[in-house]
Amino acid sequence: MFVAVMTAYIDDCAISNEIVLRGGRFYPYFEKCVGAIDGTHTRVKVPANDARRHRSRKQFPTQNILVACSFDLKFTYVLAGWDGSAHDSTVLQDALTRADKLKIPHGRYYLADAGYALSPSFITPFRAVRYHLKEYSNHPPENEKELFNLRHSSLRNAVERSIGVLKKRFPIIASGTEPTYDVVTVTDIFLACCILHNYLMGVDPDNALIAEVDNDIMHSDIESTTLLVSRNERYRQGELIRNNIATSMWRDYVANSQ
């Protein structure tokens, strides 16, 4: 297995402008959030005897890639090269323990979906509660957990938008593209595309392309992968952070609705 990493600088103290400027929906509740993480897949060409371990849920060989992004849709960490059959949590564990690891400033955290374990470093949504934005389009939140999930989803979809823009800009790594290259080459191509994406987001964001991705996300089928985790001390610390955010957010939401 060939694995490669791309990293970018994260300011330990800065609060994202995207959090501060969105009319009080996210600030100060998520002021300690540095970005969002998720896994994505891109197709690879492998020998027949390696196809099984590379096969993802989509039933063709892929590699599983962990990405972290900021809320201005730029990638801050990319770990590429894992077999497509690897669970997202396995790839994340590698990212946290390798020499060129994903670094999380003290007291800060990323937003993640239910495929990851809740902890002080990765805040996930409440389970068995409405989550995706389309589920709230005609039915506003009714309690603190639903409000938290709605706003968590609204922020966390930055990583889905980043991935969507990346793959539309560079069809060579789009999941529907027939694979031409081996694992090592695809890994290098993916990292190169991420570097170019970050540059282009600074000089030519292409708002029309971003709007197209946003529309795709809103109308896409909802995929849900849930990780069963033990409620250890790290989980309980993350639960406390999440509960405090949800309670504070709901209190202000109710007060402002009256």
XYZ file of N, CA, C and O in Angstrom, residues 10-208:
796
model
N -2.465 25.457 9.697
C -3.686 25.849 10.402
C -3.306 26.775 11.544
O -2.461 26.426 12.379
N -3.907 27.926 11.595
C -3.660 28.882 12.679
C -4.279 28.358 13.969
O -5.469 28.067 14.026
N -3.457 28.218 15.030
C -3.936 27.667 16.293
C -5.028 28.514 16.937
O -5.846 28.008 17.698
N -5.035 29.816 16.677
C -5.925 30.714 17.406
C -7.033 31.331 16.560
O -8.040 31.787 17.104
N -6.866 31.376 15.262
C -7.811 32.093 14.413
C -9.187 31.437 14.405
O -9.318 30.219 14.456
N -10.212 32.266 14.356
C -11.588 31.799 14.192
C -11.972 32.044 12.739
O -11.774 33.140 12.209
N -12.503 31.043 12.090
C -12.836 31.158 10.674
C -13.817 32.288 10.417
O -14.822 32.438 11.108
N -13.543 33.097 9.394
C -14.465 34.163 9.004
C -15.822 33.600 8.613
O -16.857 34.234 8.824
N -15.814 32.409 8.014
C -17.072 31.784 7.600
C -17.961 31.466 8.793
O -19.184 31.421 8.673
N -17.372 31.260 9.963
C -18.147 31.033 11.190
C -18.636 32.358 11.760
O -19.801 32.511 12.122
N -17.754 33.343 11.805
C -18.085 34.630 12.425
C -19.136 35.397 11.631
O -20.029 36.036 12.206
N -19.068 35.327 10.301
C -19.869 36.211 9.459
C -21.249 35.676 9.101
O -21.991 36.350 8.390
N -21.629 34.499 9.546
C -22.914 33.941 9.120
C -24.047 34.255 10.101
O -24.803 33.372 10.509
N -24.140 35.478 10.494
C -25.311 35.967 11.202
C -25.656 35.307 12.519
O -26.824 35.192 12.872
N -24.671 34.855 13.274
C -24.934 34.306 14.589
C -25.385 32.865 14.606
O -25.647 32.314 15.680
N -25.482 32.209 13.460
C -25.889 30.810 13.443
C -24.799 29.900 13.998
O -25.079 28.857 14.574
N -23.537 30.298 13.797
C -22.423 29.428 14.171
C -21.501 30.031 15.230
O -20.778 29.299 15.897
N -21.520 31.348 15.350
C -20.642 32.006 16.325
C -21.478 32.557 17.472
O -22.521 33.156 17.235
N -21.068 32.294 18.724
C -19.779 31.735 19.164
C -19.784 30.217 19.362
O -18.803 29.655 19.859
N -20.867 29.548 18.977
C -21.035 28.131 19.317
C -19.916 27.252 18.771
O -19.436 26.351 19.447
N -19.499 27.494 17.524
C -18.477 26.661 16.894
C -17.148 27.405 16.743
O -16.371 27.110 15.840
N -16.886 28.344 17.629
C -15.688 29.172 17.473
C -14.389 28.370 17.599
O -13.333 28.804 17.121
N -14.435 27.197 18.221
C -13.230 26.381 18.372
C -13.086 25.342 17.267
O -12.190 24.496 17.315
N -13.943 25.410 16.281
C -13.898 24.460 15.175
C -12.925 24.948 14.105
O -12.976 26.104 13.694
N -12.042 24.059 13.646
C -11.033 24.453 12.651
C -11.367 23.953 11.249
O -10.691 24.318 10.276
N -12.392 23.106 11.116
C -12.729 22.604 9.789
C -13.574 21.351 9.864
O -14.164 21.045 10.898
N -13.606 20.616 8.771
C -14.405 19.399 8.683
C -13.593 18.306 8.006
O -12.709 18.584 7.188
N -13.897 17.057 8.339
C -13.202 15.922 7.729
C -14.211 14.967 7.104
O -15.377 14.928 7.492
N -13.737 14.190 6.141
C -14.557 13.137 5.551
C -13.652 12.250 4.711
O -12.503 12.593 4.425
N -14.204 11.107 4.308
C -13.499 10.229 3.397
C -14.119 10.329 2.015
O -15.316 10.581 1.877
N -13.315 10.154 0.989
C -13.819 10.116 -0.380
C -13.093 9.006 -1.124
O -12.023 8.551 -0.694
N -13.668 8.562 -2.226
C -13.079 7.464 -2.996
C -12.801 7.917 -4.420
O -13.548 8.717 -4.989
N -11.727 7.401 -4.971
C -11.445 7.588 -6.386
C -11.007 6.253 -6.965
O -10.349 5.458 -6.282
N -11.403 5.989 -8.194
C -11.164 4.678 -8.785
C -9.690 4.473 -9.133
O -8.981 5.417 -9.479
N -9.254 3.219 -9.013
C -7.874 2.850 -9.345
C -7.873 1.587 -10.190
O -8.807 0.782 -10.137
N -6.829 1.440 -10.961
C -6.641 0.233 -11.767
C -5.692 -0.686 -11.029
O -4.545 -0.310 -10.741
N -6.145 -1.888 -10.680
C -5.330 -2.823 -9.901
C -5.367 -4.207 -10.552
O -6.315 -4.530 -11.283
N -4.377 -5.036 -10.270
C -4.411 -6.409 -10.761
C -5.621 -7.151 -10.191
O -6.126 -6.809 -9.112
N -6.080 -8.173 -10.897
C -7.283 -8.904 -10.484
C -7.163 -9.460 -9.075
O -8.135 -9.466 -8.310
N -5.968 -9.920 -8.694
C -5.807 -10.518 -7.366
C -5.814 -9.480 -6.244
O -5.891 -9.826 -5.067
N -5.730 -8.168 -6.579
C -5.802 -7.109 -5.569
C -7.166 -6.417 -5.541
O -7.414 -5.560 -4.686
N -8.048 -6.798 -6.465
C -9.321 -6.077 -6.614
C -10.176 -6.165 -5.360
O -10.831 -5.185 -4.983
N -10.197 -7.295 -4.684
C -11.096 -7.473 -3.544
C -10.788 -6.502 -2.420
O -11.697 -5.871 -1.881
N -9.518 -6.337 -2.072
C -9.203 -5.445 -0.938
C -9.338 -3.974 -1.313
O -9.413 -3.112 -0.429
N -9.376 -3.670 -2.591
C -9.588 -2.293 -3.019
C -11.059 -1.975 -3.281
O -11.418 -0.822 -3.520
N -11.907 -3.003 -3.235
C -13.297 -2.787 -3.626
C -14.059 -2.069 -2.518
O -14.087 -2.486 -1.373
N -14.725 -0.986 -2.872
C -15.508 -0.197 -1.916
C -16.968 -0.633 -1.964
O -17.329 -1.600 -2.639
N -17.826 0.122 -1.276
C -19.264 -0.167 -1.305
C -19.832 -0.031 -2.709
O -20.886 -0.587 -3.011
N -19.152 0.701 -3.555
C -19.628 0.891 -4.924
C -19.290 -0.282 -5.828
O -19.586 -0.284 -7.013
N -18.605 -1.281 -5.252
C -18.342 -2.543 -5.942
C -17.342 -2.464 -7.087
O -17.371 -3.260 -8.011
N -16.458 -1.456 -7.043
C -15.332 -1.443 -7.967
C -14.105 -0.931 -7.205
O -14.241 -0.300 -6.143
N -12.904 -1.255 -7.672
C -11.691 -0.892 -6.933
C -11.501 0.620 -6.804
O -11.579 1.352 -7.790
N -11.251 1.042 -5.600
C -10.993 2.455 -5.317
C -9.895 2.567 -4.276
O -9.462 1.568 -3.693
N -9.464 3.768 -4.033
C -8.692 4.043 -2.825
C -9.504 4.989 -1.952
O -10.249 5.831 -2.458
N -9.398 4.787 -0.641
C -10.121 5.597 0.335
C -9.196 6.726 0.786
O -8.085 6.472 1.247
N -9.657 7.956 0.646
C -8.816 9.123 0.903
C -9.453 9.980 1.995
O -10.624 10.360 1.893
N -8.703 10.261 3.032
C -9.162 11.163 4.090
C -8.804 12.585 3.720
O -7.657 12.876 3.355
N -9.783 13.486 3.810
C -9.506 14.905 3.571
C -10.025 15.730 4.733
O -11.056 15.418 5.327
N -9.295 16.761 5.058
C -9.743 17.773 6.014
C -9.731 19.099 5.286
O -8.839 19.368 4.468
N -10.731 19.938 5.549
C -10.783 21.227 4.859
C -11.201 22.327 5.821
O -11.791 22.081 6.873
N -10.880 23.535 5.444
C -11.342 24.716 6.161
C -12.665 25.149 5.552
O -13.105 24.611 4.530
N -13.315 26.145 6.147
C -14.649 26.538 5.691
C -14.622 27.455 4.470
O -15.681 27.810 3.951
N -13.421 27.800 4.009
C -13.314 28.498 2.730
C -13.035 27.506 1.600
O -12.585 27.885 0.525
N -13.317 26.219 1.875
C -13.268 25.138 0.890
C -11.857 24.818 0.403
O -11.662 24.333 -0.712
N -10.864 25.025 1.250
C -9.484 24.650 0.925
C -9.076 23.440 1.765
O -9.435 23.338 2.941
N -8.317 22.546 1.162
C -7.866 21.348 1.860
C -6.690 21.688 2.766
O -5.745 22.367 2.361
N -6.764 21.216 4.012
C -5.695 21.453 4.971
C -4.924 20.176 5.293
O -3.826 20.238 5.845
N -5.493 19.023 4.957
C -4.800 17.743 5.155
C -5.435 16.718 4.229
O -6.667 16.652 4.122
N -4.601 15.941 3.554
C -5.084 14.877 2.670
C -4.202 13.654 2.883
O -2.968 13.753 2.802
N -4.823 12.520 3.184
C -4.111 11.254 3.307
C -4.654 10.320 2.230
O -5.788 9.847 2.316
N -3.864 10.083 1.200
C -4.319 9.310 0.045
C -3.552 7.995 -0.064
O -2.371 7.920 0.296
N -4.237 6.966 -0.579
C -3.561 5.713 -0.869
C -4.118 4.484 -0.177
O -3.741 3.366 -0.504
N -5.025 4.667 0.785
C -5.592 3.516 1.487
C -6.507 2.708 0.564
O -7.185 3.261 -0.309
N -6.543 1.379 0.796
C -7.428 0.505 0.028
C -8.879 0.945 0.169
O -9.303 1.397 1.237
N -9.657 0.769 -0.894
C -11.053 1.184 -0.882
C -11.906 0.480 0.145
O -12.932 1.003 0.577
N -11.516 -0.711 0.577
C -12.306 -1.459 1.562
C -12.067 -0.988 2.992
O -12.797 -1.377 3.910
N -11.067 -0.148 3.206
C -10.748 0.331 4.552
C -11.859 1.240 5.076
O -12.377 2.086 4.340
N -12.227 1.070 6.339
C -13.245 1.938 6.948
C -12.654 3.323 7.194
O -11.462 3.474 7.473
N -13.497 4.338 7.096
C -13.045 5.724 7.306
C -12.333 5.885 8.647
O -11.350 6.627 8.762
N -12.829 5.207 9.692
C -12.236 5.343 11.020
C -10.821 4.761 11.062
O -9.962 5.251 11.792
N -10.568 3.716 10.268
C -9.231 3.124 10.181
C -8.256 4.099 9.534
O -7.119 4.276 9.987
N -8.694 4.746 8.474
C -7.849 5.731 7.786
C -7.566 6.912 8.714
O -6.435 7.414 8.766
N -8.572 7.342 9.459
C -8.371 8.455 10.390
C -7.366 8.079 11.471
O -6.508 8.887 11.835
N -7.457 6.858 11.993
C -6.515 6.430 13.025
C -5.083 6.467 12.502
O -4.157 6.870 13.213
N -4.898 6.078 11.254
C -3.569 6.168 10.647
C -3.126 7.621 10.561
O -1.976 7.960 10.864
N -4.056 8.499 10.157
C -3.724 9.916 10.031
C -3.294 10.531 11.365
O -2.487 11.452 11.395
N -3.828 10.020 12.465
C -3.541 10.586 13.785
C -2.272 10.029 14.417
O -1.788 10.583 15.409
N -1.734 8.939 13.869
C -0.606 8.273 14.526
C 0.656 8.223 13.674
O 1.713 7.865 14.177
N 0.578 8.565 12.409
C 1.758 8.526 11.537
C 2.658 9.731 11.798
O 2.276 10.686 12.479
N 3.866 9.697 11.251
C 4.829 10.780 11.482
C 4.306 12.112 10.943
O 4.392 13.146 11.620
N 3.765 12.100 9.724
C 3.201 13.313 9.126
C 1.693 13.347 9.395
O 0.879 13.323 8.486
N 1.353 13.432 10.651
C -0.030 13.221 11.086
C -0.907 14.466 10.935
O -0.411 15.588 10.758
N -2.200 14.218 11.025
C -3.182 15.299 11.081
C -3.053 15.971 12.440
O -3.279 15.340 13.476
N -2.697 17.244 12.453
C -2.474 17.967 13.701
C -3.698 18.805 14.055
O -4.207 19.553 13.222
N -4.156 18.656 15.281
C -5.322 19.388 15.761
C -4.872 20.287 16.905
O -4.414 19.794 17.940
N -4.946 21.606 16.740
C -4.521 22.511 17.815
C -5.231 22.188 19.131
O -6.381 21.771 19.144
N -4.537 22.409 20.232
C -5.096 22.106 21.554
C -6.407 22.871 21.785
O -6.481 24.078 21.548
N -7.424 22.138 22.222
C -8.704 22.756 22.512
C -9.573 23.003 21.298
O -10.666 23.555 21.420
N -9.115 22.620 20.115
C -9.879 22.818 18.889
C -10.395 21.463 18.389
O -10.000 20.399 18.878
N -11.257 21.491 17.370
C -11.829 20.240 16.868
C -12.286 20.389 15.424
O -12.444 21.501 14.898
N -12.467 19.234 14.790
C -13.067 19.153 13.459
C -14.497 18.641 13.594
O -14.834 17.929 14.553
N -15.333 18.973 12.619
C -16.660 18.381 12.512
C -16.552 17.127 11.654
O -15.829 17.106 10.657
N -17.271 16.087 12.050
C -17.240 14.815 11.327
C -18.632 14.210 11.315
O -19.488 14.568 12.133
N -18.878 13.283 10.381
C -20.189 12.650 10.330
C -20.220 11.431 11.249
O -19.255 11.134 11.953
N -21.337 10.707 11.232
C -21.545 9.608 12.175
C -20.689 8.389 11.878
O -20.706 7.419 12.634
N -19.921 8.431 10.784
C -18.998 7.344 10.497
C -17.735 7.400 11.332
O -16.898 6.501 11.251
N -17.590 8.447 12.131
C -16.429 8.609 12.998
C -16.875 8.607 14.460
O -18.038 8.836 14.768
N -15.927 8.365 15.345
C -16.228 8.334 16.774
C -16.222 9.741 17.359
O -15.326 10.540 17.073
N -17.222 10.036 18.183
C -17.285 11.310 18.895
C -16.136 11.403 19.885
O -15.844 10.459 20.623
N -15.472 12.559 19.902
C -14.370 12.801 20.831
C -14.174 14.299 20.939
O -14.800 15.072 20.204
N -13.300 14.767 21.847
C -13.055 16.214 21.927
C -12.445 16.786 20.647
O -12.540 17.988 20.407
N -11.827 15.939 19.831
C -11.177 16.396 18.605
C -12.056 16.289 17.374
O -11.785 16.936 16.355
N -13.119 15.474 17.463
C -14.016 15.244 16.324
C -15.454 15.225 16.827
O -15.884 14.271 17.479
N -16.167 16.304 16.545
C -17.540 16.441 17.025
C -18.488 15.947 15.934
O -18.496 16.468 14.814
N -19.277 14.947 16.287
C -20.200 14.306 15.351
C -21.634 14.701 15.692
O -21.903 15.206 16.789
N -22.590 14.460 14.790
C -23.986 14.822 15.077
C -24.629 13.858 16.072
O -24.110 12.766 16.338
N -25.771 14.278 16.621
C -26.574 13.380 17.452
C -27.152 12.282 16.564
O -27.650 12.550 15.466
N -27.129 11.056 17.045
C -27.667 9.941 16.274
C -29.168 9.826 16.475
O -29.720 10.303 17.464
N -29.812 9.165 15.530
C -31.269 8.957 15.559
C -32.019 10.287 15.615
O -33.105 10.382 16.185
N -31.419 11.319 15.048
C -32.006 12.662 14.974
C -31.810 13.147 13.537
O -30.770 12.888 12.932
N -32.812 13.836 12.984
C -32.668 14.380 11.632
C -31.334 15.109 11.488
O -30.920 15.811 12.397
N -30.702 14.926 10.310
C -29.386 15.539 10.149
C -29.225 16.301 8.846
O -28.865 17.463 8.842
N -29.467 15.679 7.712
C -29.140 16.285 6.428
C -30.009 17.512 6.144
O -31.174 17.580 6.524
N -29.433 18.465 5.435
C -30.098 19.743 5.190
C -31.454 19.569 4.519
O -32.416 20.273 4.848
N -31.562 18.641 3.587
C -32.823 18.454 2.870
C -33.939 17.996 3.803
O -35.106 18.225 3.534
N -33.574 17.379 4.932
C -34.570 16.920 5.891
C -35.180 18.084 6.675
O -36.222 17.922 7.310
N -34.548 19.246 6.634
C -35.049 20.418 7.357
C -35.657 21.460 6.416
O -36.093 22.515 6.872
N -35.661 21.198 5.119
C -36.076 22.210 4.160
C -37.502 22.696 4.393
O -37.809 23.877 4.204
N -38.400 21.802 4.813
C -39.792 22.187 5.053
C -40.242 21.923 6.485
O -41.438 21.969 6.770
N -39.278 21.657 7.353
C -39.630 21.272 8.724
C -38.545 21.777 9.670
O -37.539 21.111 9.886
N -38.696 22.972 10.244
C -37.666 23.560 11.103
C -37.356 22.693 12.322
O -38.166 21.841 12.726
N -36.201 22.873 12.937
C -35.838 22.089 14.123
C -36.803 22.318 15.279
O -37.281 23.429 15.486
N -37.057 21.253 16.029
C -38.033 21.307 17.118
C -37.401 21.214 18.496
O -38.093 21.393 19.502
N -36.119 20.911 18.572
C -35.457 20.791 19.876
C -33.964 21.050 19.704
O -33.476 21.264 18.584
N -33.228 21.020 20.805
C -31.822 21.400 20.758
C -30.970 20.431 19.939
O -30.010 20.837 19.267
N -31.312 19.160 19.948
C -30.539 18.192 19.167
C -30.750 18.410 17.674
O -29.798 18.317 16.881
N -31.987 18.683 17.276
C -32.248 18.929 15.863
C -31.581 20.222 15.392
O -31.050 20.280 14.275
N -31.609 21.253 16.220
C -30.958 22.511 15.850
C -29.454 22.303 15.717
O -28.832 22.792 14.759
N -28.874 21.569 16.660
C -27.441 21.285 16.578
C -27.125 20.538 15.289
O -26.186 20.889 14.569
N -27.901 19.504 14.983
C -27.631 18.720 13.783
C -27.776 19.541 12.505
O -27.005 19.382 11.560
N -28.780 20.425 12.484
C -28.974 21.273 11.313
C -27.759 22.159 11.087
O -27.234 22.261 9.967
N -27.287 22.817 12.135
C -26.161 23.733 11.978
C -24.842 22.986 11.810
O -23.945 23.441 11.093
N -24.714 21.846 12.449
C -23.548 20.978 12.236
C -23.475 20.581 10.765
O -22.427 20.676 10.122
N -24.602 20.153 10.204
C -24.648 19.758 8.795
C -24.331 20.932 7.879
O -23.624 20.785 6.870
N -24.840 22.119 8.225
C -24.614 23.309 7.402
C -23.134 23.687 7.354
O -22.642 24.172 6.337
N -22.418 23.449 8.450
C -20.984 23.730 8.483
C -20.177 22.580 7.896
O -19.263 22.784 7.093
N -20.523 21.354 8.295
C -19.718 20.209 7.876
C -19.779 19.979 6.369
O -18.855 19.401 5.787
N -20.855 20.442 5.725
C -20.927 20.182 4.289
C -19.870 20.953 3.503
O -19.746 20.788 2.290
N -19.054 21.766 4.197
C -17.902 22.393 3.529
C -16.986 21.335 2.939
O -16.424 21.528 1.852
N -16.855 20.202 3.623
C -15.963 19.162 3.099
C -16.594 18.476 1.899
O -15.905 18.133 0.927
N -17.913 18.280 1.917
C -18.592 17.718 0.754
C -18.509 18.671 -0.435
O -18.322 18.246 -1.584
N -18.635 19.957 -0.164
C -18.535 20.959 -1.231
C -17.116 21.009 -1.792
O -16.926 21.110 -3.005
N -16.124 20.943 -0.918
C -14.733 20.953 -1.371
C -14.447 19.771 -2.288
O -13.841 19.927 -3.363
N -14.883 18.594 -1.865
C -14.671 17.388 -2.666
C -15.432 17.490 -3.989
O -14.917 17.128 -5.049
N -16.655 18.000 -3.929
C -17.459 18.141 -5.137
C -16.823 19.071 -6.153
O -16.759 18.767 -7.350
N -16.334 20.230 -5.680
C -15.675 21.180 -6.572
C -14.395 20.570 -7.138
O -14.097 20.689 -8.340
N -13.628 19.892 -6.291
C -12.384 19.249 -6.720
C -12.638 18.280 -7.875
O -11.945 18.302 -8.897
N -13.653 17.419 -7.723
C -13.892 16.384 -8.730
C -14.528 16.946 -9.999
O -14.347 16.387 -11.083
N -15.258 18.046 -9.884
C -15.789 18.673 -11.095
C -14.690 19.428 -11.849
O -14.694 19.497 -13.076
N -13.762 20.017 -11.120
C -12.645 20.704 -11.772
C -11.724 19.706 -12.473
O -11.168 19.980 -13.538
N -11.545 18.538 -11.836
C -10.576 17.560 -12.324
C -11.258 16.202 -12.511
O -11.183 15.333 -11.637
N -11.930 16.014 -13.633
C -12.675 14.762 -13.872
C -11.812 13.505 -13.814
O -12.339 12.414 -13.631
N -10.495 13.646 -13.928
C -9.614 12.489 -13.886
C -9.723 11.743 -12.558
O -9.439 10.536 -12.486
N -10.156 12.435 -11.488
C -10.296 11.769 -10.186
C -11.750 11.563 -9.794
O -12.029 11.103 -8.686
N -12.680 11.894 -10.672
C -14.102 11.688 -10.372
C -14.394 10.197 -10.270
O -13.847 9.382 -11.015
N -15.280 9.831 -9.342
C -15.528 8.420 -9.059
C -16.123 7.670 -10.245
O -15.976 6.452 -10.358
N -16.811 8.380 -11.135
C -17.443 7.714 -12.259
C -16.519 7.502 -13.442
O -16.897 6.890 -14.438
N -15.288 8.015 -13.337
C -14.351 7.911 -14.441
C -13.676 6.544 -14.450
O -13.195 6.065 -13.424
N -13.651 5.891 -15.597
C -12.992 4.590 -15.729
C -11.511 4.738 -15.379
O -10.818 5.619 -15.892
N -10.994 3.874 -14.482
C -9.610 4.042 -14.037
C -8.598 3.724 -15.136
O -8.778 2.785 -15.916
N -7.554 4.509 -15.174
C -6.486 4.325 -16.149
C -5.150 4.062 -15.470
O -4.281 3.407 -16.025
N -5.006 4.554 -14.212
C -3.706 4.534 -13.555
C -3.708 3.644 -12.311
O -4.745 3.386 -11.698
N -2.493 3.234 -11.917
C -2.340 2.391 -10.737
C -2.437 3.223 -9.462
O -2.586 4.446 -9.497
N -2.343 2.540 -8.316
C -2.550 3.186 -7.021
C -1.556 4.328 -6.791
O -1.941 5.416 -6.367
N -0.280 4.083 -7.068
C 0.740 5.107 -6.817
C 0.479 6.345 -7.670
O 0.522 7.481 -7.182
N 0.176 6.131 -8.944
C -0.059 7.261 -9.853
C -1.323 8.028 -9.469
O -1.328 9.268 -9.458
N -2.402 7.306 -9.138
C -3.652 7.963 -8.743
C -3.446 8.778 -7.467
O -3.971 9.889 -7.332
N -2.674 8.239 -6.527
C -2.380 8.973 -5.296
C -1.685 10.290 -5.599
O -2.062 11.350 -5.074
N -0.673 10.246 -6.450
C 0.051 11.470 -6.817
C -0.861 12.455 -7.552
O -0.803 13.668 -7.313
N -1.696 11.937 -8.449
C -2.611 12.798 -9.195
C -3.588 13.488 -8.251
O -3.852 14.690 -8.361
N -4.136 12.719 -7.299
C -5.114 13.287 -6.369
C -4.492 14.406 -5.551
O -5.096 15.482 -5.392
N -3.289 14.189 -5.024
C -2.642 15.229 -4.220
C -2.325 16.460 -5.070
O -2.489 17.597 -4.611
N -1.892 16.244 -6.305
C -1.611 17.377 -7.196
C -2.882 18.180 -7.465
O -2.851 19.426 -7.476
N -4.000 17.483 -7.652
C -5.275 18.172 -7.888
C -5.685 18.987 -6.666
O -6.227 20.095 -6.801
N -5.438 18.461 -5.470
C -5.782 19.197 -4.249
C -4.958 20.474 -4.124
O -5.469 21.525 -3.722
N -3.681 20.392 -4.480
C -2.816 21.581 -4.432
C -3.299 22.631 -5.427
O -3.400 23.827 -5.108
N -3.628 22.198 -6.638
C -4.145 23.121 -7.647
C -5.491 23.704 -7.219
O -5.765 24.890 -7.431
N -6.334 22.858 -6.608
C -7.636 23.321 -6.112
C -7.455 24.451 -5.103
O -8.134 25.486 -5.184
N -6.545 24.265 -4.142
C -6.319 25.306 -3.134
C -5.869 26.612 -3.774
O -6.307 27.703 -3.384
N -4.995 26.510 -4.762
C -4.535 27.720 -5.460
C -5.701 28.400 -6.180
O -5.896 29.624 -6.069
N -6.511 27.604 -6.889
C -7.617 28.169 -7.654
C -8.691 28.765 -6.753
O -9.323 29.768 -7.116
N -8.905 28.193 -5.574
C -9.884 28.757 -4.648
C -9.454 30.134 -4.166
O -10.271 30.937 -3.741
N -8.148 30.425 -4.264
C -7.655 31.737 -3.872
C -7.729 32.757 -4.992
O -7.934 33.942 -4.735
N -7.573 32.300 -6.248
C -7.510 33.253 -7.364
C -8.715 33.173 -8.292
O -9.015 34.135 -9.009
N -9.405 32.020 -8.309
C -10.551 31.851 -9.205
C -11.514 30.821 -8.618
O -11.591 29.685 -9.093
N -12.270 31.202 -7.577
C -13.147 30.236 -6.905
C -14.205 29.618 -7.817
O -14.660 28.503 -7.569
N -14.628 30.322 -8.858
C -15.650 29.837 -9.795
C -16.966 29.608 -9.051
O -17.359 28.470 -8.761
N -17.664 30.695 -8.742
C -18.906 30.625 -7.973
C -19.989 29.816 -8.680
O -20.833 29.197 -8.032
N -19.970 29.821 -10.000
C -20.957 29.033 -10.736
C -20.735 27.544 -10.486
O -21.704 26.783 -10.330
